[in-house]
PDB file of C-alpha atoms (C1' of nucleotides) in Angstrom:
ATOM      1  CA  UNK A   1       0.555 -18.719 -22.412  1.00  0.00           C
ATOM      2  CA  UNK A   2      -1.970 -16.343 -23.872  1.00  0.00           C
ATOM      3  CA  UNK A   3      -4.694 -17.600 -21.548  1.00  0.00           C
ATOM      4  CA  UNK A   4      -2.641 -17.239 -18.383  1.00  0.00           C
ATOM      5  CA  UNK A   5      -0.931 -14.333 -16.716  1.00  0.00           C
ATOM      6  CA  UNK A   6       2.516 -13.470 -18.089  1.00  0.00           C
ATOM      7  CA  UNK A   7       4.004 -11.729 -15.066  1.00  0.00           C
ATOM      8  CA  UNK A   8       4.532  -8.313 -16.603  1.00  0.00           C
ATOM      9  CA  UNK A   9       3.512  -6.400 -13.497  1.00  0.00           C
ATOM     10  CA  UNK A  10       6.197  -8.190 -11.481  1.00  0.00           C
ATOM     11  CA  UNK A  11       8.843  -7.024 -13.940  1.00  0.00           C
ATOM     12  CA  UNK A  12       7.574  -3.480 -13.510  1.00  0.00           C
ATOM     13  CA  UNK A  13       7.567  -3.827  -9.718  1.00  0.00           C
ATOM     14  CA  UNK A  14      11.191  -4.951  -9.899  1.00  0.00           C
ATOM     15  CA  UNK A  15      12.148  -2.197 -12.353  1.00  0.00           C
ATOM     16  CA  UNK A  16      10.668   0.482 -10.095  1.00  0.00           C
ATOM     17  CA  UNK A  17      13.124  -0.310  -7.306  1.00  0.00           C
ATOM     18  CA  UNK A  18      15.565   2.610  -7.412  1.00  0.00           C
ATOM     19  CA  UNK A  19      13.140   4.949  -9.206  1.00  0.00           C
ATOM     20  CA  UNK A  20      12.447   8.392  -7.751  1.00  0.00           C
ATOM     21  CA  UNK A  21       8.990   9.463  -6.599  1.00  0.00           C
ATOM     22  CA  UNK A  22       8.592  13.243  -6.521  1.00  0.00           C
ATOM     23  CA  UNK A  23       5.807  15.564  -5.385  1.00  0.00           C
ATOM     24  CA  UNK A  24       6.599  19.258  -5.096  1.00  0.00           C
ATOM     25  CA  UNK A  25       9.797  19.749  -3.136  1.00  0.00           C
ATOM     26  CA  UNK A  26       9.678  16.273  -1.586  1.00  0.00           C
ATOM     27  CA  UNK A  27      11.171  13.159  -3.197  1.00  0.00           C
ATOM     28  CA  UNK A  28      12.511   9.723  -2.339  1.00  0.00           C
ATOM     29  CA  UNK A  29      14.064   6.623  -3.935  1.00  0.00           C
ATOM     30  CA  UNK A  30      11.835   3.533  -4.063  1.00  0.00           C
ATOM     31  CA  UNK A  31      13.251   0.692  -1.917  1.00  0.00           C
ATOM     32  CA  UNK A  32      10.183  -1.570  -1.665  1.00  0.00           C
ATOM     33  CA  UNK A  33       7.303  -2.496  -3.998  1.00  0.00           C
ATOM     34  CA  UNK A  34       4.556  -5.108  -4.378  1.00  0.00           C
ATOM     35  CA  UNK A  35       2.761  -6.315  -7.524  1.00  0.00           C
ATOM     36  CA  UNK A  36      -1.023  -6.788  -7.807  1.00  0.00           C
ATOM     37  CA  UNK A  37      -2.906  -8.283 -10.758  1.00  0.00           C
ATOM     38  CA  UNK A  38      -6.593  -8.784 -11.527  1.00  0.00           C
ATOM     39  CA  UNK A  39      -6.053 -12.552 -11.872  1.00  0.00           C
ATOM     40  CA  UNK A  40      -5.328 -13.002  -8.150  1.00  0.00           C
ATOM     41  CA  UNK A  41      -7.788 -12.273  -5.297  1.00  0.00           C
ATOM     42  CA  UNK A  42      -5.605  -9.872  -3.296  1.00  0.00           C
ATOM     43  CA  UNK A  43      -5.981  -7.308  -6.092  1.00  0.00           C
ATOM     44  CA  UNK A  44      -8.832  -4.809  -5.742  1.00  0.00           C
ATOM     45  CA  UNK A  45      -9.636  -5.323  -9.420  1.00  0.00           C
ATOM     46  CA  UNK A  46     -10.189  -9.059  -8.957  1.00  0.00           C
ATOM     47  CA  UNK A  47     -13.934  -8.392  -8.600  1.00  0.00           C
ATOM     48  CA  UNK A  48     -14.013  -6.557 -11.922  1.00  0.00           C
ATOM     49  CA  UNK A  49     -14.683  -2.995 -13.020  1.00  0.00           C
ATOM     50  CA  UNK A  50     -16.215  -0.759 -10.360  1.00  0.00           C
ATOM     51  CA  UNK A  51     -15.929   3.003  -9.792  1.00  0.00           C
ATOM     52  CA  UNK A  52     -13.130   2.296  -7.355  1.00  0.00           C
ATOM     53  CA  UNK A  53     -11.089   0.060  -9.676  1.00  0.00           C
ATOM     54  CA  UNK A  54     -11.593   2.073 -12.851  1.00  0.00           C
ATOM     55  CA  UNK A  55      -8.101   3.559 -12.689  1.00  0.00           C
ATOM     56  CA  UNK A  56      -6.597   0.066 -12.456  1.00  0.00           C
ATOM     57  CA  UNK A  57      -8.195  -0.901 -15.761  1.00  0.00           C
ATOM     58  CA  UNK A  58      -6.982   2.280 -17.461  1.00  0.00           C
ATOM     59  CA  UNK A  59      -3.705   2.950 -19.275  1.00  0.00           C
ATOM     60  CA  UNK A  60      -0.368   2.262 -17.542  1.00  0.00           C
ATOM     61  CA  UNK A  61       1.783   4.983 -16.047  1.00  0.00           C
ATOM     62  CA  UNK A  62      -0.986   6.519 -13.985  1.00  0.00           C
ATOM     63  CA  UNK A  63      -1.368   6.687 -10.208  1.00  0.00           C
ATOM     64  CA  UNK A  64      -3.937   4.539  -8.410  1.00  0.00           C
ATOM     65  CA  UNK A  65      -4.492   6.038  -4.967  1.00  0.00           C
ATOM     66  CA  UNK A  66      -6.975   4.631  -2.472  1.00  0.00           C
ATOM     67  CA  UNK A  67      -7.690   4.933   1.242  1.00  0.00           C
ATOM     68  CA  UNK A  68      -6.729   2.072   3.520  1.00  0.00           C
ATOM     69  CA  UNK A  69      -8.365   1.372   6.880  1.00  0.00           C
ATOM     70  CA  UNK A  70     -10.059   4.756   6.659  1.00  0.00           C
ATOM     71  CA  UNK A  71      -6.773   6.351   7.610  1.00  0.00           C
ATOM     72  CA  UNK A  72      -3.989   6.111   5.050  1.00  0.00           C
ATOM     73  CA  UNK A  73      -3.611   6.838   1.332  1.00  0.00           C
ATOM     74  CA  UNK A  74      -1.790   4.195  -0.719  1.00  0.00           C
ATOM     75  CA  UNK A  75       0.160   5.012  -3.878  1.00  0.00           C
ATOM     76  CA  UNK A  76       0.306   2.577  -6.802  1.00  0.00           C
ATOM     77  CA  UNK A  77       1.543   2.803 -10.380  1.00  0.00           C
ATOM     78  CA  UNK A  78      -0.778   1.205 -12.957  1.00  0.00           C
ATOM     79  CA  UNK A  79       1.372  -1.300 -14.793  1.00  0.00           C
ATOM     80  CA  UNK A  80      -0.397  -3.196 -17.579  1.00  0.00           C
ATOM     81  CA  UNK A  81      -1.971  -2.120 -20.884  1.00  0.00           C
ATOM     82  CA  UNK A  82      -5.390  -0.459 -21.075  1.00  0.00           C
ATOM     83  CA  UNK A  83      -8.073  -3.051 -20.220  1.00  0.00           C
ATOM     84  CA  UNK A  84      -5.860  -5.205 -17.990  1.00  0.00           C
ATOM     85  CA  UNK A  85      -5.919  -4.258 -14.307  1.00  0.00           C
ATOM     86  CA  UNK A  86      -2.599  -4.426 -12.491  1.00  0.00           C
ATOM     87  CA  UNK A  87      -0.566  -2.085 -10.343  1.00  0.00           C
ATOM     88  CA  UNK A  88       2.610  -1.773  -8.332  1.00  0.00           C
ATOM     89  CA  UNK A  89       2.162  -0.658  -4.726  1.00  0.00           C
ATOM     90  CA  UNK A  90       4.937   1.695  -3.621  1.00  0.00           C
ATOM     91  CA  UNK A  91       5.662   0.521  -0.079  1.00  0.00           C
ATOM     92  CA  UNK A  92       8.768   2.435   1.034  1.00  0.00           C
ATOM     93  CA  UNK A  93      11.145   5.210   0.000  1.00  0.00           C
ATOM     94  CA  UNK A  94      14.570   6.394   0.997  1.00  0.00           C
ATOM     95  CA  UNK A  95      13.993  10.139   1.525  1.00  0.00           C
ATOM     96  CA  UNK A  96      16.175  12.383  -0.638  1.00  0.00           C
ATOM     97  CA  UNK A  97      14.575  15.840  -1.088  1.00  0.00           C
ATOM     98  CA  UNK A  98      12.400  18.042   1.128  1.00  0.00           C
ATOM     99  CA  UNK A  99      13.308  16.151   4.277  1.00  0.00           C
ATOM    100  CA  UNK A 100      12.390  18.988   6.634  1.00  0.00           C
ATOM    101  CA  UNK A 101       8.924  19.202   5.081  1.00  0.00           C
ATOM    102  CA  UNK A 102       8.567  15.436   5.436  1.00  0.00           C
ATOM    103  CA  UNK A 103       9.506  15.685   9.109  1.00  0.00           C
ATOM    104  CA  UNK A 104       6.886  18.389   9.636  1.00  0.00           C
ATOM    105  CA  UNK A 105       4.170  16.375   7.889  1.00  0.00           C
ATOM    106  CA  UNK A 106       5.041  13.149   9.712  1.00  0.00           C
ATOM    107  CA  UNK A 107       5.777  14.604  13.136  1.00  0.00           C
ATOM    108  CA  UNK A 108       8.900  12.438  13.298  1.00  0.00           C
ATOM    109  CA  UNK A 109      12.601  13.243  13.113  1.00  0.00           C
ATOM    110  CA  UNK A 110      14.384  10.012  12.201  1.00  0.00           C
ATOM    111  CA  UNK A 111      14.892   9.437   8.470  1.00  0.00           C
ATOM    112  CA  UNK A 112      13.858   5.792   8.849  1.00  0.00           C
ATOM    113  CA  UNK A 113      10.408   6.824  10.112  1.00  0.00           C
ATOM    114  CA  UNK A 114       9.522   9.217   7.290  1.00  0.00           C
ATOM    115  CA  UNK A 115       8.725   6.899   4.346  1.00  0.00           C
ATOM    116  CA  UNK A 116       9.159   3.318   5.633  1.00  0.00           C
ATOM    117  CA  UNK A 117       5.622   2.177   4.826  1.00  0.00           C
ATOM    118  CA  UNK A 118       2.934   2.808   2.176  1.00  0.00           C
ATOM    119  CA  UNK A 119       0.847   5.049   4.439  1.00  0.00           C
ATOM    120  CA  UNK A 120       3.872   6.890   5.769  1.00  0.00           C
ATOM    121  CA  UNK A 121       5.320   7.853   2.403  1.00  0.00           C
ATOM    122  CA  UNK A 122       2.064   9.344   1.102  1.00  0.00           C
ATOM    123  CA  UNK A 123       1.804  11.422   4.252  1.00  0.00           C
ATOM    124  CA  UNK A 124       5.441  12.538   3.968  1.00  0.00           C
ATOM    125  CA  UNK A 125       5.037  13.529   0.302  1.00  0.00           C
ATOM    126  CA  UNK A 126       1.586  15.046   0.705  1.00  0.00           C
ATOM    127  CA  UNK A 127      -0.060  12.536  -1.641  1.00  0.00           C
ATOM    128  CA  UNK A 128      -3.795  11.951  -1.255  1.00  0.00           C
ATOM    129  CA  UNK A 129      -6.881  10.590  -2.982  1.00  0.00           C
ATOM    130  CA  UNK A 130      -6.998  13.695  -5.181  1.00  0.00           C
ATOM    131  CA  UNK A 131      -4.003  12.240  -7.044  1.00  0.00           C
ATOM    132  CA  UNK A 132      -5.879   9.128  -8.157  1.00  0.00           C
ATOM    133  CA  UNK A 133      -5.539   8.881 -11.942  1.00  0.00           C
ATOM    134  CA  UNK A 134      -2.763  11.426 -12.424  1.00  0.00           C
ATOM    135  CA  UNK A 135      -0.210  10.770 -15.179  1.00  0.00           C
ATOM    136  CA  UNK A 136       3.045   9.861 -13.413  1.00  0.00           C
ATOM    137  CA  UNK A 137       5.077  11.366 -16.260  1.00  0.00           C
ATOM    138  CA  UNK A 138       3.202  14.682 -16.198  1.00  0.00           C
ATOM    139  CA  UNK A 139       2.714  15.152 -12.446  1.00  0.00           C
ATOM    140  CA  UNK A 140       2.106  16.711 -10.019  1.00  0.00           C
ATOM    141  CA  UNK A 141       3.221  13.349  -8.652  1.00  0.00           C
ATOM    142  CA  UNK A 142       5.958  11.844 -10.826  1.00  0.00           C
ATOM    143  CA  UNK A 143       8.029   8.666 -10.957  1.00  0.00           C
ATOM    144  CA  UNK A 144      11.329   8.705 -12.875  1.00  0.00           C
ATOM    145  CA  UNK A 145      13.091   5.439 -13.642  1.00  0.00           C
ATOM    146  CA  UNK A 146      16.561   4.767 -12.274  1.00  0.00           C
ATOM    147  CA  UNK A 147      19.609   5.348 -14.439  1.00  0.00           C
ATOM    148  CA  UNK A 148      22.295   3.491 -12.521  1.00  0.00           C
ATOM    149  CA  UNK A 149      23.075  -0.226 -12.194  1.00  0.00           C
ATOM    150  CA  UNK A 150      20.232  -2.393 -10.805  1.00  0.00           C
ATOM    151  CA  UNK A 151      20.298  -2.732  -6.998  1.00  0.00           C
ATOM    152  CA  UNK A 152      20.465  -6.050  -5.150  1.00  0.00           C
ATOM    153  CA  UNK A 153      16.789  -7.043  -4.818  1.00  0.00           C
ATOM    154  CA  UNK A 154      15.192  -9.410  -2.311  1.00  0.00           C
ATOM    155  CA  UNK A 155      11.995 -11.234  -3.339  1.00  0.00           C
ATOM    156  CA  UNK A 156       9.472 -12.202  -0.658  1.00  0.00           C
ATOM    157  CA  UNK A 157       5.766 -12.630   0.028  1.00  0.00           C
ATOM    158  CA  UNK A 158       3.375  -9.685   0.156  1.00  0.00           C
ATOM    159  CA  UNK A 159       2.429  -8.137   3.476  1.00  0.00           C
ATOM    160  CA  UNK A 160      -0.845  -7.278   5.186  1.00  0.00           C
ATOM    161  CA  UNK A 161      -3.142  -9.252   2.883  1.00  0.00           C
ATOM    162  CA  UNK A 162      -5.386 -12.236   3.580  1.00  0.00           C
ATOM    163  CA  UNK A 163      -5.676 -13.720   0.088  1.00  0.00           C
ATOM    164  CA  UNK A 164      -3.020 -15.130  -2.248  1.00  0.00           C
ATOM    165  CA  UNK A 165      -0.526 -14.738   0.576  1.00  0.00           C
ATOM    166  CA  UNK A 166       2.010 -17.129  -0.939  1.00  0.00           C
ATOM    167  CA  UNK A 167       2.798 -15.254  -4.160  1.00  0.00           C
ATOM    168  CA  UNK A 168       6.411 -13.984  -4.105  1.00  0.00           C
ATOM    169  CA  UNK A 169       5.461 -10.579  -5.453  1.00  0.00           C
ATOM    170  CA  UNK A 170       7.240  -8.260  -3.039  1.00  0.00           C
ATOM    171  CA  UNK A 171      10.542  -6.663  -3.970  1.00  0.00           C
ATOM    172  CA  UNK A 172      12.914  -4.734  -1.733  1.00  0.00           C
ATOM    173  CA  UNK A 173      16.489  -3.495  -1.642  1.00  0.00           C
ATOM    174  CA  UNK A 174      18.661  -5.958   0.224  1.00  0.00           C
ATOM    175  CA  UNK A 175      19.792  -4.595   3.565  1.00  0.00           C
ATOM    176  CA  UNK A 176      18.026  -1.214   3.235  1.00  0.00           C
ATOM    177  CA  UNK A 177      17.016   0.289   6.566  1.00  0.00           C
ATOM    178  CA  UNK A 178      14.240   2.250   4.840  1.00  0.00           C
ATOM    179  CA  UNK A 179      11.954  -0.718   4.062  1.00  0.00           C
ATOM    180  CA  UNK A 180       8.642  -1.092   5.934  1.00  0.00           C
ATOM    181  CA  UNK A 181       7.983  -2.871   9.236  1.00  0.00           C
ATOM    182  CA  UNK A 182       7.195  -6.154   7.509  1.00  0.00           C
ATOM    183  CA  UNK A 183      10.633  -6.048   5.921  1.00  0.00           C
ATOM    184  CA  UNK A 184      12.335  -6.244   9.288  1.00  0.00           C
ATOM    185  CA  UNK A 185      10.136  -9.203  10.229  1.00  0.00           C
ATOM    186  CA  UNK A 186      11.103 -11.081   7.086  1.00  0.00           C
ATOM    187  CA  UNK A 187      14.772 -10.319   7.687  1.00  0.00           C
ATOM    188  CA  UNK A 188      14.424 -11.639  11.242  1.00  0.00           C
ATOM    189  CA  UNK A 189      12.648 -14.822  10.201  1.00  0.00           C
ATOM    190  CA  UNK A 190      15.156 -15.402   7.396  1.00  0.00           C
ATOM    191  CA  UNK A 191      18.133 -15.098   9.711  1.00  0.00           C
ATOM    192  CA  UNK A 192      16.349 -17.314  12.242  1.00  0.00           C
ATOM    193  CA  UNK A 193      15.640 -20.050   9.708  1.00  0.00           C
ATOM    194  CA  UNK A 194      19.231 -19.764   8.466  1.00  0.00           C
ATOM    195  CA  UNK A 195      20.652 -20.679  11.855  1.00  0.00           C
TER     196      UNK A 195
ATOM    197  C1'  DC B   1     -30.153   3.261   2.794  1.00  0.00           C
ATOM    198  C1'  DA B   2     -27.318   0.062   6.297  1.00  0.00           C
ATOM    199  C1'  DT B   3     -23.605  -2.802   6.890  1.00  0.00           C
ATOM    200  C1'  DG B   4     -18.972  -4.940   6.684  1.00  0.00           C
ATOM    201  C1'  DG B   5     -14.313  -5.130   5.357  1.00  0.00           C
ATOM    202  C1'  DG B   6      -9.806  -3.605   4.530  1.00  0.00           C
ATOM    203  C1'  DA B   7      -2.662  -3.638   0.134  1.00  0.00           C
ATOM    204  C1'  DT B   8      -1.763   0.349   7.927  1.00  0.00           C
ATOM    205  C1'  DT B   9       0.081   2.751  11.702  1.00  0.00           C
ATOM    206  C1'  DG B  10       1.204   4.027  16.431  1.00  0.00           C
ATOM    207  C1'  DA B  11       0.508   3.359  21.165  1.00  0.00           C
ATOM    208  C1'  DC B  12       0.259   0.225  24.759  1.00  0.00           C
ATOM    209  C1'  DT B  13       0.879  -4.542  27.626  1.00  0.00           C
TER     210       DT B  13
ATOM    211  C1'  DG C   1       2.551  -9.142  20.538  1.00  0.00           C
ATOM    212  C1'  DT C   2      -2.107  -6.944  20.625  1.00  0.00           C
ATOM    213  C1'  DC C   3      -5.547  -3.428  19.435  1.00  0.00           C
ATOM    214  C1'  DA C   4      -8.265   0.630  18.083  1.00  0.00           C
ATOM    215  C1'  DA C   5      -8.811   4.537  14.808  1.00  0.00           C
ATOM    216  C1'  DT C   6     -11.550   5.900  10.734  1.00  0.00           C
ATOM    217  C1'  DC C   7     -13.555   6.419   5.803  1.00  0.00           C
ATOM    218  C1'  DC C   8     -14.380   4.811   1.219  1.00  0.00           C
ATOM    219  C1'  DC C   9     -16.649   1.628  -1.404  1.00  0.00           C
ATOM    220  C1'  DA C  10     -19.027  -2.812  -2.654  1.00  0.00           C
ATOM    221  C1'  DT C  11     -22.895  -5.403  -1.560  1.00  0.00           C
ATOM    222  C1'  DG C  12     -27.597  -6.490  -0.120  1.00  0.00           C
ATOM    223  C1'  DC C  13     -32.361  -5.321   1.235  1.00  0.00           C
TER     224       DC C  13
END
DNA sequence: CATGGGATTGACT
DNA sequence: GTCAATCCCATGC
């Protein structure tokens, strides 16, 4: 057990469902996450320590923010002890505060289009690469854990990756209309296979 | 220093 | 369902 991965980051990814991400006057409840760990090739840190992955190897509770496809910023929470690289990708939020500001930043009106994807939510909350490494307890970007009963969580495969595609490391709120595009696809394929 | 590859999104067929 | 936009970073000469 000590020589193989224990699965801690998946527990964190699950625990973060229902948590609140806040930046300034904007905030939302996490409805979708994915886990990444240095032991599997889809994780940026799989290649080892580089300037880019340094945050991933640092202490837990910090933000790892990177640019995807030259266009979008992605928000992660570092999730394993100092020296072990792992993070939880925040993939979708249910908007709760600062909705008008989110609409202005996104150029969209419908609530479902504000934070239903990892690139969308960073745009809606005004999160960028400058927030890489910030302490998520101290801010300016914060994540506060949920207080209520645990929501009904669906486990599925991660989206948009080309390696380790079979790991069931994606977590989302069952039936939420605020999950990302891939969530709808999974729901469709599930109902199709259930026929 | 040049090159290639993305943890995506939005518009279009 | 398909496809381009666009930039940071890792790698190789």
